[in-house]
Amino acid sequence: KYSLALPFLLFSHCSLMRQISKLVLFVFTLLIAALLLSAPFLDSSFGIFSSLKHYSAHWRYNDFLLHIFGSIANVDWQDLSTFAWIKFFLLGVWGIFCLLLLRMKLPWTLISLYAFCFYFLISPVVHPWYVLWITPLLLLHPSPSAIYFSIICPIAYISRLYGVDDVSMLVRLVEYLPFCFLLGSEMWQLKRGKASPLLFTPKSTA
């Protein structure tokens, strides 16, 4: 699945190419990456989509905003119809957040990093190893919020030492509250044009 990062990296670094050439290269590499991802499952036909539907409808682990909104609304987590609207709402908020990032005209690598960070806040499932998705981007942009979340997220597995699959609210607060504060602070600084000293974009030496 990490091959999906290839088209985004190519798109962001081919600055000497014309826009249309960059777009063609982006689409082509994205299709190749999607083909590589789906190749091991071609023999299962459409059966894989039924399991994916069940997973997206019922599986939750270490979620934050979905858990908070659902708890406030007192939803039935066994009935998707009672909290599907929360998922769509959070997805819409994530889309607006991504549009705002685009309007700020940041580097694509930085946009990808923050888009992933906000995705972790709204996602129904956040296993600690999901944070590996942003690790390569931290080499380019050492975001304090992303670094904190990368370090602290594995504590979600503490409950499994005691045979409990769910993550306690206390653990979620330790994970996500500082993460939200740091992420909000970085967004505010970027909006004002004052990036954090720990947040930089490497300049070309050419």
PDB file of C-alpha atoms in Angstrom:
ATOM      1  CA  LYS A   1       0.000   0.000   0.000  1.00  0.00           C
ATOM      2  CA  TYR A   2       2.943   2.333   0.507  1.00  0.00           C
ATOM      3  CA  SER A   3       3.389   2.305  -3.285  1.00  0.00           C
ATOM      4  CA  LEU A   4       0.494   4.770  -3.355  1.00  0.00           C
ATOM      5  CA  ALA A   5       2.950   7.387  -2.126  1.00  0.00           C
ATOM      6  CA  LEU A   6       4.947   7.118  -5.360  1.00  0.00           C
ATOM      7  CA  PRO A   7       2.664   9.195  -7.604  1.00  0.00           C
ATOM      8  CA  PHE A   8       2.411  11.967  -4.999  1.00  0.00           C
ATOM      9  CA  LEU A   9       6.189  12.144  -4.612  1.00  0.00           C
ATOM     10  CA  LEU A  10       6.683  12.225  -8.372  1.00  0.00           C
ATOM     11  CA  PHE A  11       4.021  14.905  -8.739  1.00  0.00           C
ATOM     12  CA  SER A  12       5.601  17.090  -6.092  1.00  0.00           C
ATOM     13  CA  HIS A  13       9.205  16.828  -7.287  1.00  0.00           C
ATOM     14  CA  CYS A  14       8.879  17.016 -11.085  1.00  0.00           C
ATOM     15  CA  SER A  15       8.855  20.811 -11.011  1.00  0.00           C
ATOM     16  CA  LEU A  16      10.518  21.140 -14.422  1.00  0.00           C
ATOM     17  CA  MET A  17       7.755  19.311 -16.268  1.00  0.00           C
ATOM     18  CA  ARG A  18       4.706  20.956 -17.783  1.00  0.00           C
ATOM     19  CA  GLN A  19       1.536  20.692 -15.729  1.00  0.00           C
ATOM     20  CA  ILE A  20      -0.201  18.371 -18.219  1.00  0.00           C
ATOM     21  CA  SER A  21       2.834  16.047 -18.255  1.00  0.00           C
ATOM     22  CA  LYS A  22       2.859  15.990 -14.476  1.00  0.00           C
ATOM     23  CA  LEU A  23      -0.827  15.098 -14.410  1.00  0.00           C
ATOM     24  CA  VAL A  24      -0.390  12.260 -16.926  1.00  0.00           C
ATOM     25  CA  LEU A  25       2.547  10.882 -14.950  1.00  0.00           C
ATOM     26  CA  PHE A  26       0.564  11.168 -11.715  1.00  0.00           C
ATOM     27  CA  VAL A  27      -2.465   9.276 -13.090  1.00  0.00           C
ATOM     28  CA  PHE A  28      -0.295   6.612 -14.725  1.00  0.00           C
ATOM     29  CA  THR A  29       1.742   5.874 -11.596  1.00  0.00           C
ATOM     30  CA  LEU A  30      -1.413   5.921  -9.464  1.00  0.00           C
ATOM     31  CA  LEU A  31      -3.005   3.275 -11.714  1.00  0.00           C
ATOM     32  CA  ILE A  32       0.145   1.148 -11.589  1.00  0.00           C
ATOM     33  CA  ALA A  33       0.233   1.424  -7.784  1.00  0.00           C
ATOM     34  CA  ALA A  34      -3.465   0.462  -7.572  1.00  0.00           C
ATOM     35  CA  LEU A  35      -2.825  -2.543  -9.839  1.00  0.00           C
ATOM     36  CA  LEU A  36       0.072  -3.697  -7.669  1.00  0.00           C
ATOM     37  CA  LEU A  37      -2.105  -3.403  -4.585  1.00  0.00           C
ATOM     38  CA  SER A  38      -5.036  -5.341  -6.039  1.00  0.00           C
ATOM     39  CA  ALA A  39      -3.008  -8.086  -7.782  1.00  0.00           C
ATOM     40  CA  PRO A  40      -2.930 -10.500  -4.778  1.00  0.00           C
ATOM     41  CA  PHE A  41      -6.733 -10.321  -4.487  1.00  0.00           C
ATOM     42  CA  LEU A  42      -7.763 -10.736  -8.125  1.00  0.00           C
ATOM     43  CA  ASP A  43      -8.725 -14.394  -7.593  1.00  0.00           C
ATOM     44  CA  SER A  44     -11.287 -13.421  -4.943  1.00  0.00           C
ATOM     45  CA  SER A  45     -13.371 -11.488  -7.486  1.00  0.00           C
ATOM     46  CA  PHE A  46     -15.874  -9.138  -5.831  1.00  0.00           C
ATOM     47  CA  GLY A  47     -15.924 -11.031  -2.547  1.00  0.00           C
ATOM     48  CA  ILE A  48     -13.248  -8.735  -1.157  1.00  0.00           C
ATOM     49  CA  PHE A  49     -15.624  -5.768  -1.442  1.00  0.00           C
ATOM     50  CA  SER A  50     -18.237  -7.413   0.775  1.00  0.00           C
ATOM     51  CA  SER A  51     -15.690  -7.892   3.538  1.00  0.00           C
ATOM     52  CA  LEU A  52     -14.485  -4.321   3.059  1.00  0.00           C
ATOM     53  CA  LYS A  53     -18.075  -3.103   3.447  1.00  0.00           C
ATOM     54  CA  HIS A  54     -18.441  -5.025   6.706  1.00  0.00           C
ATOM     55  CA  TYR A  55     -15.098  -3.656   7.932  1.00  0.00           C
ATOM     56  CA  SER A  56     -15.985  -0.027   7.146  1.00  0.00           C
ATOM     57  CA  ALA A  57     -19.425  -0.381   8.738  1.00  0.00           C
ATOM     58  CA  HIS A  58     -18.537  -2.001  12.052  1.00  0.00           C
ATOM     59  CA  TRP A  59     -14.828  -1.899  12.828  1.00  0.00           C
ATOM     60  CA  ARG A  60     -13.564   0.797  15.192  1.00  0.00           C
ATOM     61  CA  TYR A  61     -10.294   1.015  17.059  1.00  0.00           C
ATOM     62  CA  ASN A  62      -8.501   3.911  18.758  1.00  0.00           C
ATOM     63  CA  ASP A  63     -10.781   6.461  17.075  1.00  0.00           C
ATOM     64  CA  PHE A  64     -11.075   9.955  18.528  1.00  0.00           C
ATOM     65  CA  LEU A  65     -13.513  12.424  16.976  1.00  0.00           C
ATOM     66  CA  LEU A  66     -15.892   9.664  15.875  1.00  0.00           C
ATOM     67  CA  HIS A  67     -15.827   8.242  19.399  1.00  0.00           C
ATOM     68  CA  ILE A  68     -16.483  11.662  20.970  1.00  0.00           C
ATOM     69  CA  PHE A  69     -19.344  12.625  18.641  1.00  0.00           C
ATOM     70  CA  GLY A  70     -20.856   9.161  18.895  1.00  0.00           C
ATOM     71  CA  SER A  71     -20.683   9.182  22.684  1.00  0.00           C
ATOM     72  CA  ILE A  72     -22.312  12.615  22.859  1.00  0.00           C
ATOM     73  CA  ALA A  73     -25.075  11.504  20.485  1.00  0.00           C
ATOM     74  CA  ASN A  74     -25.437   8.216  22.409  1.00  0.00           C
ATOM     75  CA  VAL A  75     -25.336   6.134  19.231  1.00  0.00           C
ATOM     76  CA  ASP A  76     -25.635   2.374  18.981  1.00  0.00           C
ATOM     77  CA  TRP A  77     -22.221   1.253  17.733  1.00  0.00           C
ATOM     78  CA  GLN A  78     -23.763  -2.001  16.518  1.00  0.00           C
ATOM     79  CA  ASP A  79     -26.129  -0.104  14.212  1.00  0.00           C
ATOM     80  CA  LEU A  80     -24.377   1.809  11.439  1.00  0.00           C
ATOM     81  CA  SER A  81     -27.497   3.834  10.652  1.00  0.00           C
ATOM     82  CA  THR A  82     -27.210   5.603  14.016  1.00  0.00           C
ATOM     83  CA  PHE A  83     -23.747   7.017  13.396  1.00  0.00           C
ATOM     84  CA  ALA A  84     -23.244   6.971   9.609  1.00  0.00           C
ATOM     85  CA  TRP A  85     -24.073  10.684   9.542  1.00  0.00           C
ATOM     86  CA  ILE A  86     -21.125  11.345  11.864  1.00  0.00           C
ATOM     87  CA  LYS A  87     -18.778   9.581   9.451  1.00  0.00           C
ATOM     88  CA  PHE A  88     -20.050  11.628   6.502  1.00  0.00           C
ATOM     89  CA  PHE A  89     -19.841  14.839   8.520  1.00  0.00           C
ATOM     90  CA  LEU A  90     -16.240  14.177   9.569  1.00  0.00           C
ATOM     91  CA  LEU A  91     -15.344  13.206   6.023  1.00  0.00           C
ATOM     92  CA  GLY A  92     -16.747  16.521   4.830  1.00  0.00           C
ATOM     93  CA  VAL A  93     -14.736  18.400   7.456  1.00  0.00           C
ATOM     94  CA  TRP A  94     -11.606  16.559   6.315  1.00  0.00           C
ATOM     95  CA  GLY A  95     -12.336  17.564   2.707  1.00  0.00           C
ATOM     96  CA  ILE A  96     -12.692  21.224   3.723  1.00  0.00           C
ATOM     97  CA  PHE A  97      -9.439  20.974   5.686  1.00  0.00           C
ATOM     98  CA  CYS A  98      -7.645  19.621   2.601  1.00  0.00           C
ATOM     99  CA  LEU A  99      -9.044  22.437   0.453  1.00  0.00           C
ATOM    100  CA  LEU A 100      -7.763  24.987   2.952  1.00  0.00           C
ATOM    101  CA  LEU A 101      -4.329  23.372   2.781  1.00  0.00           C
ATOM    102  CA  LEU A 102      -4.388  23.674  -1.002  1.00  0.00           C
ATOM    103  CA  ARG A 103      -5.321  27.349  -0.769  1.00  0.00           C
ATOM    104  CA  MET A 104      -2.317  27.956   1.471  1.00  0.00           C
ATOM    105  CA  LYS A 105      -0.097  26.872  -1.454  1.00  0.00           C
ATOM    106  CA  LEU A 106       2.098  24.644   0.665  1.00  0.00           C
ATOM    107  CA  PRO A 107       4.447  21.989  -0.772  1.00  0.00           C
ATOM    108  CA  TRP A 108       2.627  18.799  -1.732  1.00  0.00           C
ATOM    109  CA  THR A 109       4.637  16.811   0.759  1.00  0.00           C
ATOM    110  CA  LEU A 110       3.534  19.110   3.580  1.00  0.00           C
ATOM    111  CA  ILE A 111      -0.078  19.026   2.404  1.00  0.00           C
ATOM    112  CA  SER A 112       0.067  15.216   2.411  1.00  0.00           C
ATOM    113  CA  LEU A 113       1.527  15.194   5.926  1.00  0.00           C
ATOM    114  CA  TYR A 114      -1.208  17.405   7.384  1.00  0.00           C
ATOM    115  CA  ALA A 115      -3.943  15.628   5.436  1.00  0.00           C
ATOM    116  CA  PHE A 116      -2.824  12.353   7.017  1.00  0.00           C
ATOM    117  CA  CYS A 117      -2.624  13.964  10.468  1.00  0.00           C
ATOM    118  CA  PHE A 118      -6.202  15.209  10.248  1.00  0.00           C
ATOM    119  CA  TYR A 119      -7.281  11.848   8.845  1.00  0.00           C
ATOM    120  CA  PHE A 120      -6.008  10.190  12.020  1.00  0.00           C
ATOM    121  CA  LEU A 121      -8.369  12.436  13.999  1.00  0.00           C
ATOM    122  CA  ILE A 122     -11.475  11.429  12.043  1.00  0.00           C
ATOM    123  CA  SER A 123     -10.669   7.827  11.141  1.00  0.00           C
ATOM    124  CA  PRO A 124     -12.716   5.031  12.774  1.00  0.00           C
ATOM    125  CA  VAL A 125      -9.566   2.877  12.908  1.00  0.00           C
ATOM    126  CA  VAL A 126      -6.124   4.153  13.915  1.00  0.00           C
ATOM    127  CA  HIS A 127      -3.724   1.312  14.591  1.00  0.00           C
ATOM    128  CA  PRO A 128      -0.315   2.565  15.741  1.00  0.00           C
ATOM    129  CA  TRP A 129       1.342   1.131  12.663  1.00  0.00           C
ATOM    130  CA  TYR A 130      -0.809   3.432  10.513  1.00  0.00           C
ATOM    131  CA  VAL A 131       1.507   6.236  11.643  1.00  0.00           C
ATOM    132  CA  LEU A 132       4.201   4.653   9.465  1.00  0.00           C
ATOM    133  CA  TRP A 133       2.405   6.301   6.544  1.00  0.00           C
ATOM    134  CA  ILE A 134       3.722   9.707   7.594  1.00  0.00           C
ATOM    135  CA  THR A 135       7.210   8.646   8.691  1.00  0.00           C
ATOM    136  CA  PRO A 136       8.883   9.349   5.306  1.00  0.00           C
ATOM    137  CA  LEU A 137       7.276  12.807   5.228  1.00  0.00           C
ATOM    138  CA  LEU A 138       8.723  13.630   8.641  1.00  0.00           C
ATOM    139  CA  LEU A 139      12.181  13.507   7.076  1.00  0.00           C
ATOM    140  CA  LEU A 140      11.163  16.512   4.977  1.00  0.00           C
ATOM    141  CA  HIS A 141       8.905  18.267   7.474  1.00  0.00           C
ATOM    142  CA  PRO A 142       9.583  17.430  11.151  1.00  0.00           C
ATOM    143  CA  SER A 143       6.169  18.535  12.360  1.00  0.00           C
ATOM    144  CA  PRO A 144       5.974  18.604  16.194  1.00  0.00           C
ATOM    145  CA  SER A 145       2.390  17.302  16.154  1.00  0.00           C
ATOM    146  CA  ALA A 146       3.188  14.403  13.847  1.00  0.00           C
ATOM    147  CA  ILE A 147       6.351  13.521  15.780  1.00  0.00           C
ATOM    148  CA  TYR A 148       4.413  13.504  19.066  1.00  0.00           C
ATOM    149  CA  PHE A 149       1.670  11.288  17.631  1.00  0.00           C
ATOM    150  CA  SER A 150       4.227   8.924  16.107  1.00  0.00           C
ATOM    151  CA  ILE A 151       5.869   8.470  19.496  1.00  0.00           C
ATOM    152  CA  ILE A 152       2.748   8.262  21.681  1.00  0.00           C
ATOM    153  CA  CYS A 153       0.356   6.284  19.474  1.00  0.00           C
ATOM    154  CA  PRO A 154       1.706   2.800  20.423  1.00  0.00           C
ATOM    155  CA  ILE A 155       0.290   3.218  23.934  1.00  0.00           C
ATOM    156  CA  ALA A 156      -3.044   2.265  22.359  1.00  0.00           C
ATOM    157  CA  TYR A 157      -1.820  -1.341  22.586  1.00  0.00           C
ATOM    158  CA  ILE A 158      -1.430  -1.190  26.367  1.00  0.00           C
ATOM    159  CA  SER A 159      -4.962  -2.473  26.926  1.00  0.00           C
ATOM    160  CA  ARG A 160      -4.164  -5.605  24.920  1.00  0.00           C
ATOM    161  CA  LEU A 161      -1.669  -6.603  27.590  1.00  0.00           C
ATOM    162  CA  TYR A 162      -4.723  -7.125  29.809  1.00  0.00           C
ATOM    163  CA  GLY A 163      -6.801  -8.903  27.178  1.00  0.00           C
ATOM    164  CA  VAL A 164      -8.931  -5.858  26.306  1.00  0.00           C
ATOM    165  CA  ASP A 165      -9.275  -4.867  22.649  1.00  0.00           C
ATOM    166  CA  ASP A 166     -10.843  -1.453  23.216  1.00  0.00           C
ATOM    167  CA  VAL A 167      -8.791   1.658  23.996  1.00  0.00           C
ATOM    168  CA  SER A 168      -9.749   3.549  27.146  1.00  0.00           C
ATOM    169  CA  MET A 169     -10.791   7.190  27.000  1.00  0.00           C
ATOM    170  CA  LEU A 170      -7.839   8.164  29.186  1.00  0.00           C
ATOM    171  CA  VAL A 171      -5.391   6.670  26.689  1.00  0.00           C
ATOM    172  CA  ARG A 172      -7.183   8.430  23.823  1.00  0.00           C
ATOM    173  CA  LEU A 173      -6.919  11.766  25.610  1.00  0.00           C
ATOM    174  CA  VAL A 174      -3.200  11.275  26.214  1.00  0.00           C
ATOM    175  CA  GLU A 175      -2.769  10.455  22.531  1.00  0.00           C
ATOM    176  CA  TYR A 176      -4.987  13.016  20.898  1.00  0.00           C
ATOM    177  CA  LEU A 177      -5.322  16.142  23.064  1.00  0.00           C
ATOM    178  CA  PRO A 178      -1.649  17.231  22.797  1.00  0.00           C
ATOM    179  CA  PHE A 179      -1.728  16.126  19.159  1.00  0.00           C
ATOM    180  CA  CYS A 180      -4.715  18.395  18.473  1.00  0.00           C
ATOM    181  CA  PHE A 181      -3.122  21.307  20.331  1.00  0.00           C
ATOM    182  CA  LEU A 182       0.175  21.002  18.441  1.00  0.00           C
ATOM    183  CA  LEU A 183      -1.566  20.519  15.101  1.00  0.00           C
ATOM    184  CA  GLY A 184      -3.814  23.538  15.687  1.00  0.00           C
ATOM    185  CA  SER A 185      -0.800  25.624  16.712  1.00  0.00           C
ATOM    186  CA  GLU A 186       1.058  24.685  13.539  1.00  0.00           C
ATOM    187  CA  MET A 187      -1.955  25.508  11.382  1.00  0.00           C
ATOM    188  CA  TRP A 188      -2.281  28.902  13.059  1.00  0.00           C
ATOM    189  CA  GLN A 189       1.393  29.680  12.538  1.00  0.00           C
ATOM    190  CA  LEU A 190       1.254  28.641   8.896  1.00  0.00           C
ATOM    191  CA  LYS A 191      -1.865  30.741   8.349  1.00  0.00           C
ATOM    192  CA  ARG A 192      -0.037  33.764   9.759  1.00  0.00           C
ATOM    193  CA  GLY A 193       3.003  32.970   7.659  1.00  0.00           C
ATOM    194  CA  LYS A 194       5.113  32.181  10.718  1.00  0.00           C
ATOM    195  CA  ALA A 195       6.162  28.550  10.594  1.00  0.00           C
ATOM    196  CA  SER A 196       7.404  26.796  13.705  1.00  0.00           C
ATOM    197  CA  PRO A 197      11.210  26.639  14.072  1.00  0.00           C
ATOM    198  CA  LEU A 198      10.878  22.867  13.974  1.00  0.00           C
ATOM    199  CA  LEU A 199       8.784  22.974  10.822  1.00  0.00           C
ATOM    200  CA  PHE A 200      10.779  23.683   7.737  1.00  0.00           C
ATOM    201  CA  THR A 201      10.790  23.035   4.029  1.00  0.00           C
ATOM    202  CA  PRO A 202      14.207  22.044   2.696  1.00  0.00           C
ATOM    203  CA  LYS A 203      15.384  24.485   0.061  1.00  0.00           C
ATOM    204  CA  SER A 204      16.956  23.374  -3.168  1.00  0.00           C
ATOM    205  CA  THR A 205      20.705  23.815  -3.341  1.00  0.00           C
ATOM    206  CA  ALA A 206      20.623  23.994  -7.130  1.00  0.00           C
TER     207      ALA A 206
END
